[in-house]
Each structure stands twice: as structure tokens, then as C-alpha cells.
PDB file of C-alpha atoms in Angstrom:
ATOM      1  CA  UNK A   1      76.566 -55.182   2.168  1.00  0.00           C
ATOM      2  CA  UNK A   2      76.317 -51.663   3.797  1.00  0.00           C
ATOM      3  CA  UNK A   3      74.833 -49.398   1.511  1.00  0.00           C
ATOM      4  CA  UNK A   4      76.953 -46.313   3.250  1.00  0.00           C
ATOM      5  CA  UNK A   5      80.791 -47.157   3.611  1.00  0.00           C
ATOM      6  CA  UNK A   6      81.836 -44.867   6.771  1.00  0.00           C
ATOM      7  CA  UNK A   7      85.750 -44.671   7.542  1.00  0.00           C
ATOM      8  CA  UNK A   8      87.593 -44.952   9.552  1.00  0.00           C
ATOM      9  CA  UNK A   9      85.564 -47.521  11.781  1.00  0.00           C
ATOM     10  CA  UNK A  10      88.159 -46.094  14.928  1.00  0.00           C
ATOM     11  CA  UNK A  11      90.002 -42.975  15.084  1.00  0.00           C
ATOM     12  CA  UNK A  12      91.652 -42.293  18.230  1.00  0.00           C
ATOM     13  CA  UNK A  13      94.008 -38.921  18.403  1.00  0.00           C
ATOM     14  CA  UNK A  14      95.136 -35.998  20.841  1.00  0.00           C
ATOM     15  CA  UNK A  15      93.240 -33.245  21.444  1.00  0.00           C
ATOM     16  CA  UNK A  16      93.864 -30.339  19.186  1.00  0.00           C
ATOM     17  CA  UNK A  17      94.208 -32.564  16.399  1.00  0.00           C
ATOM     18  CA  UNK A  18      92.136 -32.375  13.503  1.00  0.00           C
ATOM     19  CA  UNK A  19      90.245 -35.137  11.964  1.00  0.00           C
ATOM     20  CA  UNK A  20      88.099 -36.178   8.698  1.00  0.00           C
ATOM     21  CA  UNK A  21      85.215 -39.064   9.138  1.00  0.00           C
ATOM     22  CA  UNK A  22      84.247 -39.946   5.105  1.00  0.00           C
ATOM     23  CA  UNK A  23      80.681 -41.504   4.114  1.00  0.00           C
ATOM     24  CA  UNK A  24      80.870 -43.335   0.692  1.00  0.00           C
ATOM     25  CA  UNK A  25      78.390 -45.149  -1.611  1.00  0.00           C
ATOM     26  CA  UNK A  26      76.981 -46.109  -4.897  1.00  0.00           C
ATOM     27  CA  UNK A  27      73.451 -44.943  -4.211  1.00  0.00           C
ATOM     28  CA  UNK A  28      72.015 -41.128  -4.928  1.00  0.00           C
ATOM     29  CA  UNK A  29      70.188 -39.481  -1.699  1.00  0.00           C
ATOM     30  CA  UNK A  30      67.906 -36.814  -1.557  1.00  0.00           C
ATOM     31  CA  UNK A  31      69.902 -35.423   1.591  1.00  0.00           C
ATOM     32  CA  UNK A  32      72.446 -36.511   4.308  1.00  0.00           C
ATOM     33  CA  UNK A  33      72.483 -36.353   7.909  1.00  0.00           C
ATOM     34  CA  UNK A  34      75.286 -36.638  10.478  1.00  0.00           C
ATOM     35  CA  UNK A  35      73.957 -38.066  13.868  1.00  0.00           C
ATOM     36  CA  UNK A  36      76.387 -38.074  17.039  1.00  0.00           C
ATOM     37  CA  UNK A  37      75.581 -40.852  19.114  1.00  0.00           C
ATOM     38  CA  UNK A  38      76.950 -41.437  23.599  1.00  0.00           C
ATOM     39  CA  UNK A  39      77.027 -44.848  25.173  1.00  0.00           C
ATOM     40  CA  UNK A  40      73.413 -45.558  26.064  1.00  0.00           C
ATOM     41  CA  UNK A  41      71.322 -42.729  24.029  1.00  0.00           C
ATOM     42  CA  UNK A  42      70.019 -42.364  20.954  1.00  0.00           C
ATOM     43  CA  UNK A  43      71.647 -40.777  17.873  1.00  0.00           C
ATOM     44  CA  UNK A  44      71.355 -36.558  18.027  1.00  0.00           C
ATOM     45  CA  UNK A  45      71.168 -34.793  14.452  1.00  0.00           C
ATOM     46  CA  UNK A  46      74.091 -32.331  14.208  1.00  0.00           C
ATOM     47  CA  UNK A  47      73.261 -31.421  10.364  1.00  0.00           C
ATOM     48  CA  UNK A  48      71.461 -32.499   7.019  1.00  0.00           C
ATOM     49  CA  UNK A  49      72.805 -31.409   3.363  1.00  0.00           C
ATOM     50  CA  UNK A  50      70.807 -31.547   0.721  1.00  0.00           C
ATOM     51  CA  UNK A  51      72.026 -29.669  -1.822  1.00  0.00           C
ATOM     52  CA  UNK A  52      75.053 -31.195  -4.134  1.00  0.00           C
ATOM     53  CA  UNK A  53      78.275 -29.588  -2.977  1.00  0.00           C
ATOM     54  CA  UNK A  54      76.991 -27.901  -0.036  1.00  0.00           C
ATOM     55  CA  UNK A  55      78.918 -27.414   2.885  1.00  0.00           C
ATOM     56  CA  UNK A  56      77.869 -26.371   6.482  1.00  0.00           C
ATOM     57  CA  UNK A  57      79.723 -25.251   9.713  1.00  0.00           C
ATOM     58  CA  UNK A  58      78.489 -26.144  12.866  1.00  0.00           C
ATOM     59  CA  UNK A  59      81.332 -24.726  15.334  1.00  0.00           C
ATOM     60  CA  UNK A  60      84.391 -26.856  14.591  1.00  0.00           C
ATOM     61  CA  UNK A  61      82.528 -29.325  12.971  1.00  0.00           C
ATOM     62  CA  UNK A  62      82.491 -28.880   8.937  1.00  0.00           C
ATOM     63  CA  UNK A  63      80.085 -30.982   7.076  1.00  0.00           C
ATOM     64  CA  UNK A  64      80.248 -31.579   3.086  1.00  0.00           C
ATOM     65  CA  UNK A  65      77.896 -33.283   0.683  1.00  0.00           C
ATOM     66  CA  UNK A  66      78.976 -34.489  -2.744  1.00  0.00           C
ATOM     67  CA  UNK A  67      78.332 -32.513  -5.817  1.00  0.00           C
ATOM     68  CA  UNK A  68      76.947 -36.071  -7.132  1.00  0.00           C
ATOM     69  CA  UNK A  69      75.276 -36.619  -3.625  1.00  0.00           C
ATOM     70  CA  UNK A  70      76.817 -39.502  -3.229  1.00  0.00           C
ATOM     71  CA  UNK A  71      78.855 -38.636  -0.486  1.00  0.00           C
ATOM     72  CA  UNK A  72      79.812 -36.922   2.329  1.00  0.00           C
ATOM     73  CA  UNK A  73      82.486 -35.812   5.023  1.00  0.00           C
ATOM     74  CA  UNK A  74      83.063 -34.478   8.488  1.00  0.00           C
ATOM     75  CA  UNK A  75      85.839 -32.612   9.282  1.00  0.00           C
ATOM     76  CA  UNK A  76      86.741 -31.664  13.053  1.00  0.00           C
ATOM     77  CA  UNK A  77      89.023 -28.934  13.576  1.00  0.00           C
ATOM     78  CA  UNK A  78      90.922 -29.034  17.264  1.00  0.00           C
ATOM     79  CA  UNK A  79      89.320 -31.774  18.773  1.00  0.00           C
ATOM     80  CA  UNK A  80      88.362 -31.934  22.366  1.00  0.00           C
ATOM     81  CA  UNK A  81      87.475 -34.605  24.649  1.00  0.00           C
ATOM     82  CA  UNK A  82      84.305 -33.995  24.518  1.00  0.00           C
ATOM     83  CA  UNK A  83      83.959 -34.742  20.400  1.00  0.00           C
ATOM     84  CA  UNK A  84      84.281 -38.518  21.387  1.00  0.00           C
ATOM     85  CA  UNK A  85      81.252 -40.427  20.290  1.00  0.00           C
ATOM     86  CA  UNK A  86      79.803 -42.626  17.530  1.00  0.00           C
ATOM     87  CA  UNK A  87      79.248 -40.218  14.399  1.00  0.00           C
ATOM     88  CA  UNK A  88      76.789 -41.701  12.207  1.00  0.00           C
ATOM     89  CA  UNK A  89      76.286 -40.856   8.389  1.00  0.00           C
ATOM     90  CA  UNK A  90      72.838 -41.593   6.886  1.00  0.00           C
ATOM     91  CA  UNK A  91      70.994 -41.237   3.602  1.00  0.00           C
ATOM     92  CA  UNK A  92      67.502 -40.628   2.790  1.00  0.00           C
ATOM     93  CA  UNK A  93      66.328 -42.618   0.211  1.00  0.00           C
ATOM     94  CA  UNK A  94      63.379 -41.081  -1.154  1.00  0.00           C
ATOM     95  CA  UNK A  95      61.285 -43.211  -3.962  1.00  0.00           C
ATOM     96  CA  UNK A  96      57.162 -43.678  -3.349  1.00  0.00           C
ATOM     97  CA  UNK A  97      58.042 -44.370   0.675  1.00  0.00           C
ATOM     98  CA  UNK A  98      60.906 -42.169   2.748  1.00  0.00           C
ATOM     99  CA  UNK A  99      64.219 -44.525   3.894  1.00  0.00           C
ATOM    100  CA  UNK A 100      66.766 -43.201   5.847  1.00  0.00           C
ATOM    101  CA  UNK A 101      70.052 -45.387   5.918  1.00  0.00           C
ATOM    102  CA  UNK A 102      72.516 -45.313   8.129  1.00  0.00           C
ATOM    103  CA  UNK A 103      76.504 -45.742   7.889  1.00  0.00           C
ATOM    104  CA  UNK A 104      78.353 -47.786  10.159  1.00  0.00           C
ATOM    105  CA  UNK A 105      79.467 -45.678  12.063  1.00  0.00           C
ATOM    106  CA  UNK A 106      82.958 -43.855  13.308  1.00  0.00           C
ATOM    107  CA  UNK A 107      83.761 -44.388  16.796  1.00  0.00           C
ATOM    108  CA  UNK A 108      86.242 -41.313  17.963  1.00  0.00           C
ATOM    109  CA  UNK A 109      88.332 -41.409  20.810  1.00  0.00           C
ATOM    110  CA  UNK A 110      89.718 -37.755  22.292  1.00  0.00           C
ATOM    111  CA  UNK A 111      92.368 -37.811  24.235  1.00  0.00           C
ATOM    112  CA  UNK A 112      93.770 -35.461  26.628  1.00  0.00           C
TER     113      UNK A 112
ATOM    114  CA  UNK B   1      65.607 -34.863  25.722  1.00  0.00           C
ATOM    115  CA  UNK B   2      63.929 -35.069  21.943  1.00  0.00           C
ATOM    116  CA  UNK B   3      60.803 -35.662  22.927  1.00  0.00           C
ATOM    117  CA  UNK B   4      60.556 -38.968  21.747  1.00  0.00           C
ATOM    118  CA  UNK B   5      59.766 -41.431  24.663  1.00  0.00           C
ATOM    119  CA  UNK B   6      60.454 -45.553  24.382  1.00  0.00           C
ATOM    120  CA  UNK B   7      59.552 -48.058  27.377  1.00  0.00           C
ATOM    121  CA  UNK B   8      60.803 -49.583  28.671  1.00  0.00           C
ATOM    122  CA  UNK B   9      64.508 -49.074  28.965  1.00  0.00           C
ATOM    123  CA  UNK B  10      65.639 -52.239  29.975  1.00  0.00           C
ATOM    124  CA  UNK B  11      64.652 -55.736  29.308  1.00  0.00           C
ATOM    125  CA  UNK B  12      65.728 -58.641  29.883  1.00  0.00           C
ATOM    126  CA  UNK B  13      63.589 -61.865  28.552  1.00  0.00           C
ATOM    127  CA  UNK B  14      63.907 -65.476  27.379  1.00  0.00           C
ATOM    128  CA  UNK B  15      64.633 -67.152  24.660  1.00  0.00           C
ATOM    129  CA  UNK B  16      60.508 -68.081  22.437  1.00  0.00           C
ATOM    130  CA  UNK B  17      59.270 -65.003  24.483  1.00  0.00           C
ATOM    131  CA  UNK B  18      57.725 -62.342  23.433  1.00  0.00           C
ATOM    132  CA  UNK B  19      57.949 -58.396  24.197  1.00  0.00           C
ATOM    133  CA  UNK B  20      56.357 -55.081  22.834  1.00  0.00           C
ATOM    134  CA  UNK B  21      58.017 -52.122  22.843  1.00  0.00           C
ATOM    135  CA  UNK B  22      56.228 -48.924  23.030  1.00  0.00           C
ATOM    136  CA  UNK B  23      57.045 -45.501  21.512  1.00  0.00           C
ATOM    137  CA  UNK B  24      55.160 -41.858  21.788  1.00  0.00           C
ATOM    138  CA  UNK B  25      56.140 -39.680  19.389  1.00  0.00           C
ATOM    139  CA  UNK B  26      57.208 -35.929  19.609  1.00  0.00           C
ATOM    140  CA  UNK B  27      53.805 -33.453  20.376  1.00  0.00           C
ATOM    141  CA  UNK B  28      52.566 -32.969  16.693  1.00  0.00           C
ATOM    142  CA  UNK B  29      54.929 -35.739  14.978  1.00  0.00           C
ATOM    143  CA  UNK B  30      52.933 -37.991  12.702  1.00  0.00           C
ATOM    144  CA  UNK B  31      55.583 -40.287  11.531  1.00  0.00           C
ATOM    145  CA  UNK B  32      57.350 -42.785  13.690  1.00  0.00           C
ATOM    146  CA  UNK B  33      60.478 -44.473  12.526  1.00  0.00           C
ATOM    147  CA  UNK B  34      61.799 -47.884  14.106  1.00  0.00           C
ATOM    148  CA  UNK B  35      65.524 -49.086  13.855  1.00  0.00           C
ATOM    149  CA  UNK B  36      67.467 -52.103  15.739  1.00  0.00           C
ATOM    150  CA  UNK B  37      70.561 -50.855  16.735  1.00  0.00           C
ATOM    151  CA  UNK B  38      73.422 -54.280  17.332  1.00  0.00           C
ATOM    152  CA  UNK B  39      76.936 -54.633  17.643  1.00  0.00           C
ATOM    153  CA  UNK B  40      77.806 -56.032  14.104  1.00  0.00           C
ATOM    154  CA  UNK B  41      74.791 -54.699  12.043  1.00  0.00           C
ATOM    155  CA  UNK B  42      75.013 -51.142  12.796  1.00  0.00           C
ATOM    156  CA  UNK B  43      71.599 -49.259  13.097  1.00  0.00           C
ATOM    157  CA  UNK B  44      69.400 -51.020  11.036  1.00  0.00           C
ATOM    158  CA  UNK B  45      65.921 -49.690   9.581  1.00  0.00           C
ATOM    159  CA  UNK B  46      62.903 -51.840  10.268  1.00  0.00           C
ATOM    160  CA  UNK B  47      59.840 -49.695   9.241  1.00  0.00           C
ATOM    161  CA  UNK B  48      58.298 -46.645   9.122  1.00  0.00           C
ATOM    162  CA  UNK B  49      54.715 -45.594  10.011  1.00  0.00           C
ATOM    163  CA  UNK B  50      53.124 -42.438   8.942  1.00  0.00           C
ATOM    164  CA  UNK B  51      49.760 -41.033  10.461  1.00  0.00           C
ATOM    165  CA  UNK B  52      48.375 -45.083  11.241  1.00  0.00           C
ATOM    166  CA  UNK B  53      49.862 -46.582   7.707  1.00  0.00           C
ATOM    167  CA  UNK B  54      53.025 -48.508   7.299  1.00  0.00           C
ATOM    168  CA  UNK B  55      54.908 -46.382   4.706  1.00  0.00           C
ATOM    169  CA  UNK B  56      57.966 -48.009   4.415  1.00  0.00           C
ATOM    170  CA  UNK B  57      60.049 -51.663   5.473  1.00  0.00           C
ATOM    171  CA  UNK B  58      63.231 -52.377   5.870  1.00  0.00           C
ATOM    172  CA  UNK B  59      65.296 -55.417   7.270  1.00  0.00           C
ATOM    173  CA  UNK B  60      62.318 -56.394   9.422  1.00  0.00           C
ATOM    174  CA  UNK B  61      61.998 -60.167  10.320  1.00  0.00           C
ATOM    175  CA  UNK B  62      58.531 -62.157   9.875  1.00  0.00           C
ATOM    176  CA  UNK B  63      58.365 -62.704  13.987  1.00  0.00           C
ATOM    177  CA  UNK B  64      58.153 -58.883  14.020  1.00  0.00           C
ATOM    178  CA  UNK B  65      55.752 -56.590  13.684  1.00  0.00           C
ATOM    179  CA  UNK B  66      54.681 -53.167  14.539  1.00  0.00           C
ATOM    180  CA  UNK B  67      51.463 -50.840  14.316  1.00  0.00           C
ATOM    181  CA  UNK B  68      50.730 -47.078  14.734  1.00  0.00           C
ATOM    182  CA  UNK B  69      47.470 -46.363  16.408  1.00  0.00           C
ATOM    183  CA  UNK B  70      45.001 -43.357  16.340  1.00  0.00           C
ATOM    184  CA  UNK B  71      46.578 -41.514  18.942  1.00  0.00           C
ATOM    185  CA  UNK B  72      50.268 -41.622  16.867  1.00  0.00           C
ATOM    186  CA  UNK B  73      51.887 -43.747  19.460  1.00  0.00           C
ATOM    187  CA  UNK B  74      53.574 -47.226  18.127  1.00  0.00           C
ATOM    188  CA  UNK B  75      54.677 -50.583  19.486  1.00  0.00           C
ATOM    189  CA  UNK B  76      57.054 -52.957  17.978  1.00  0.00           C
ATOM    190  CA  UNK B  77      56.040 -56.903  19.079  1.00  0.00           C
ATOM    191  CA  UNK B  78      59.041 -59.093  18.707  1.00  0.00           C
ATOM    192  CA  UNK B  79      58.270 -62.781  18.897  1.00  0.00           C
ATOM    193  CA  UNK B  80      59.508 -66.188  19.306  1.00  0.00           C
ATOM    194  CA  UNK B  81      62.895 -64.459  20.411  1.00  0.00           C
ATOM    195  CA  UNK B  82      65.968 -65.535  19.448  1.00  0.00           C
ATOM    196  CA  UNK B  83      69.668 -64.931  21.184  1.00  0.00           C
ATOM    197  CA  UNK B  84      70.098 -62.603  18.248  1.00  0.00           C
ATOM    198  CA  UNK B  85      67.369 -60.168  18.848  1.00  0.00           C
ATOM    199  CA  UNK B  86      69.491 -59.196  21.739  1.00  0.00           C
ATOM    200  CA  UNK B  87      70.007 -55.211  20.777  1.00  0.00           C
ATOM    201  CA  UNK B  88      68.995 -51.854  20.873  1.00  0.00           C
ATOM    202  CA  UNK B  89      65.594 -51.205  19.476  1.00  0.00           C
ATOM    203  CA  UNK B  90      65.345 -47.272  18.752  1.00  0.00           C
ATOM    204  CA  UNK B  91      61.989 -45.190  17.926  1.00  0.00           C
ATOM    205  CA  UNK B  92      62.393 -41.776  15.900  1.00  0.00           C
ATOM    206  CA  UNK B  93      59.826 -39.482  14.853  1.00  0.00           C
ATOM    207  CA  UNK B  94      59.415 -36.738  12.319  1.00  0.00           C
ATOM    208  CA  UNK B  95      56.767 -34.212  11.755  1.00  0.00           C
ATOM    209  CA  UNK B  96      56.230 -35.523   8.148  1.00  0.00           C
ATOM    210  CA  UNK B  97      56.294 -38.602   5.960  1.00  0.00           C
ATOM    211  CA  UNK B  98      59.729 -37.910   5.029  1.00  0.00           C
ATOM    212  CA  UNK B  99      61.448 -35.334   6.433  1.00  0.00           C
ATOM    213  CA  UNK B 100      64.988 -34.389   6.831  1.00  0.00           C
ATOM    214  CA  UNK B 101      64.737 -33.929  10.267  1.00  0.00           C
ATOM    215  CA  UNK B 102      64.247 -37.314  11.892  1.00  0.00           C
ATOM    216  CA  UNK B 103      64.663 -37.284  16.302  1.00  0.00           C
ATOM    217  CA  UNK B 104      65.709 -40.332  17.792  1.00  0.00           C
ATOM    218  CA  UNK B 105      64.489 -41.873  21.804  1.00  0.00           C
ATOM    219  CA  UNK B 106      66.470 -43.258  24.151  1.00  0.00           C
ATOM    220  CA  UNK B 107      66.424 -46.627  22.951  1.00  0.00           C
ATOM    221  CA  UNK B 108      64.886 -49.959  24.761  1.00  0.00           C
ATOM    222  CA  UNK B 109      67.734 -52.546  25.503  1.00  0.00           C
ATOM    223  CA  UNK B 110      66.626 -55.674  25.008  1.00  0.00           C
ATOM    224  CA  UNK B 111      68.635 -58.574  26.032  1.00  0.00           C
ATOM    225  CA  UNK B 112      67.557 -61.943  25.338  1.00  0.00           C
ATOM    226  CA  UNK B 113      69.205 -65.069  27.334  1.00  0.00           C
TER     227      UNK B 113
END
């Protein structure tokens, strides 16, 4: 059972669309991080919330943490080709040791 | 480049083997993070060190283990390999034991036949 529910698994669409990647679960987290990930490399952070209801731009890219902190979205405004990747959702799970828990992913195709 | 370095890239090994994988963390980083990244699991945490202690475990199986040594680098020792180890094995570092900022390496494939 994944603790983070990411959907959609596949998104494929034109560029200039717009998109929005959702991260869902049961469980709390101290914060939330969105990690882009290319064939090959390892995950890159693009952001972490941590606040309830917080929101954060990064270019095109709008990022949104529950007021509950529960969950989170991405939203990609005029996609290119070069948005396509893996985006990854994970929570940090913070008790007496530090966790961080990732979704399953969203793979996103661009195309021209 | 994070910073974070992982050898090797590629291997390729049989089947009751074992391999270590190595990881040096980013200049100043004192925790090191290990995940297995596979087709139908997603990337899944396997255990955290922080400044030499294990801090935290995850989904790690008995044949594995890992260690963080005085100078901050790690190694992950997978033994008695099975077909299903066959995966990605990342190392990520952060400066502290729990930061939000976590930076991921390159990965080691590891492909077990």
C-alpha cells in the first residue's frame, strides 16, 4: 500500500497545455517535496512546502500543500517539451527518526 | 551535479553474489539517505544514517545492510542476490538529521542475472 497516492500515473498532452499532477494520503507530514526525475539520474528537488496551505511558484510550475498537510499539487502552466520527466511527490515523516516517502510517481510526456 | 557521488554506475552480477555500493556525501553533509529505486515499487526508503548512527529503516531486507563510517561516506552490502534486487540503488544526503532539503546521486544500476 503506497502511503502517497500520486495521479495520474501517465499524462501525455501538447505543448502549451496546462496540466495538474495531485499527491494524496491519509498520513500528516511535516513538509512536502516535489522531485523531477530524467531517464538515468537521480531525482532533483524543485520545491518543499511546509506550511499548511502554502503555495509556491517556481516559473510555470505552481506547487500547493494542503491546509491539513495532507496533500499536495503541481500545476504546469504551458507546458514545453522540456517539462517531460518523472515528478515525484514525497513526505517527510518526522517522529524520533526523519522519513521521507515518496509517491509513485507521474510520468509526463510533452509533445510538440 | 549535487555533489553526491555513488560507484559504481553500472553493475551487473549473479544471482547468491554479493556487491557494495559506495556513496560520498555532499562537502559538509552529515546525513546520508539510501533508497532502491524499481520498476513496480517506486523509490523505496531503506535507511538513513546520520553522523556514523543508523537513524532511521525502512523497507530494508535482512541480506542488506549498510554502515556510515568516520569520514561520512556509506556503503550499502547487498547479499545472497536475488533476480529481484535488480534496480536502482540511490544515495542522498542532507546537511542535517532531517532536513527538508534532501540531494539525490546518480544512482548505481544494479542488474542481477
Amino acid at each position: 500500500t503506497q502511503l502517497l497516492e500520486q495521479s495520474p500515473q501517465f499524462l501525455s498532452i501538447q505543448e502549451g497545455e496546462n496540466l495538474t499532477v495531485y499527491c494524496n494520503s491519509s498520513s500528516v507530514f511535516s513538509s512536502l517535496q516535489w522531485y523531477r526525475q530524467e531517464p538515468g539520474e537521480g531525482p532533483v528537488l524543485l520545491v518543499t512546502v511546509v506550511t499548511g496551505g502554502e503555495v509556491k511558484k517556481l516559473k510555470r510550475l505552481t506547487f500547493q500543500f494542503g491546509d491539513a498537510r495532507k496533500d499536495s499539487s503541481l500545476h504546469i502552466t504551458a507546458a514545453q517539451p522540456g517539462d517531460t520527466g518523472l515528478y515525484l511527490c514525497a513526505g517527510a515523516l518526522v517522529d524520533s527518526s526523519y522519513k521521507l516517502i515518496f509517491g509513485s510517481g507521474t510520468r509526463l510526456l510533452v509533445r510538440p | 551535479d549535487s555533489g553526491v557521488t555513488q560507484t559504481p554506475k553500472h553493475l551487473i552480477t549473479a544471482t547468491g553474489q554479493r556487491v557494495t555500493l559506495r556513496c560520498s556525501p555532499r562537502s559538509g553533509d552529515l546525513s546520508v539517505y539510501w533508497y532502491q529505486q524499481s520498476l513496480d515499487q517506486g523509490l523505496q526508503f531503506l535507511i538513513h544514517y546520520y553522523n556514523g548512527e543508523e537513524r532511521a529503516k525502512g523497507n530494508i531486507l535482512e541480506r542488506f545492510s549498510a554502515q556510515q563510517f568516520p569520514d561520512l561516506h556509506s556503503e550499502l552490502n547487498l547479499s545472497s542476490l536475488e533476480l529481484g534486487d535488480s534496480a536502482l540503488y540511490f544515495c542522498a544526503s542532507s546537511v542535517d538529521r532531517g532536513g527538508n532539503t534532501i540531494y539525490f546521486g546518480e544512482g548505481s544500476w544494479l542488474t542481477v542475472v
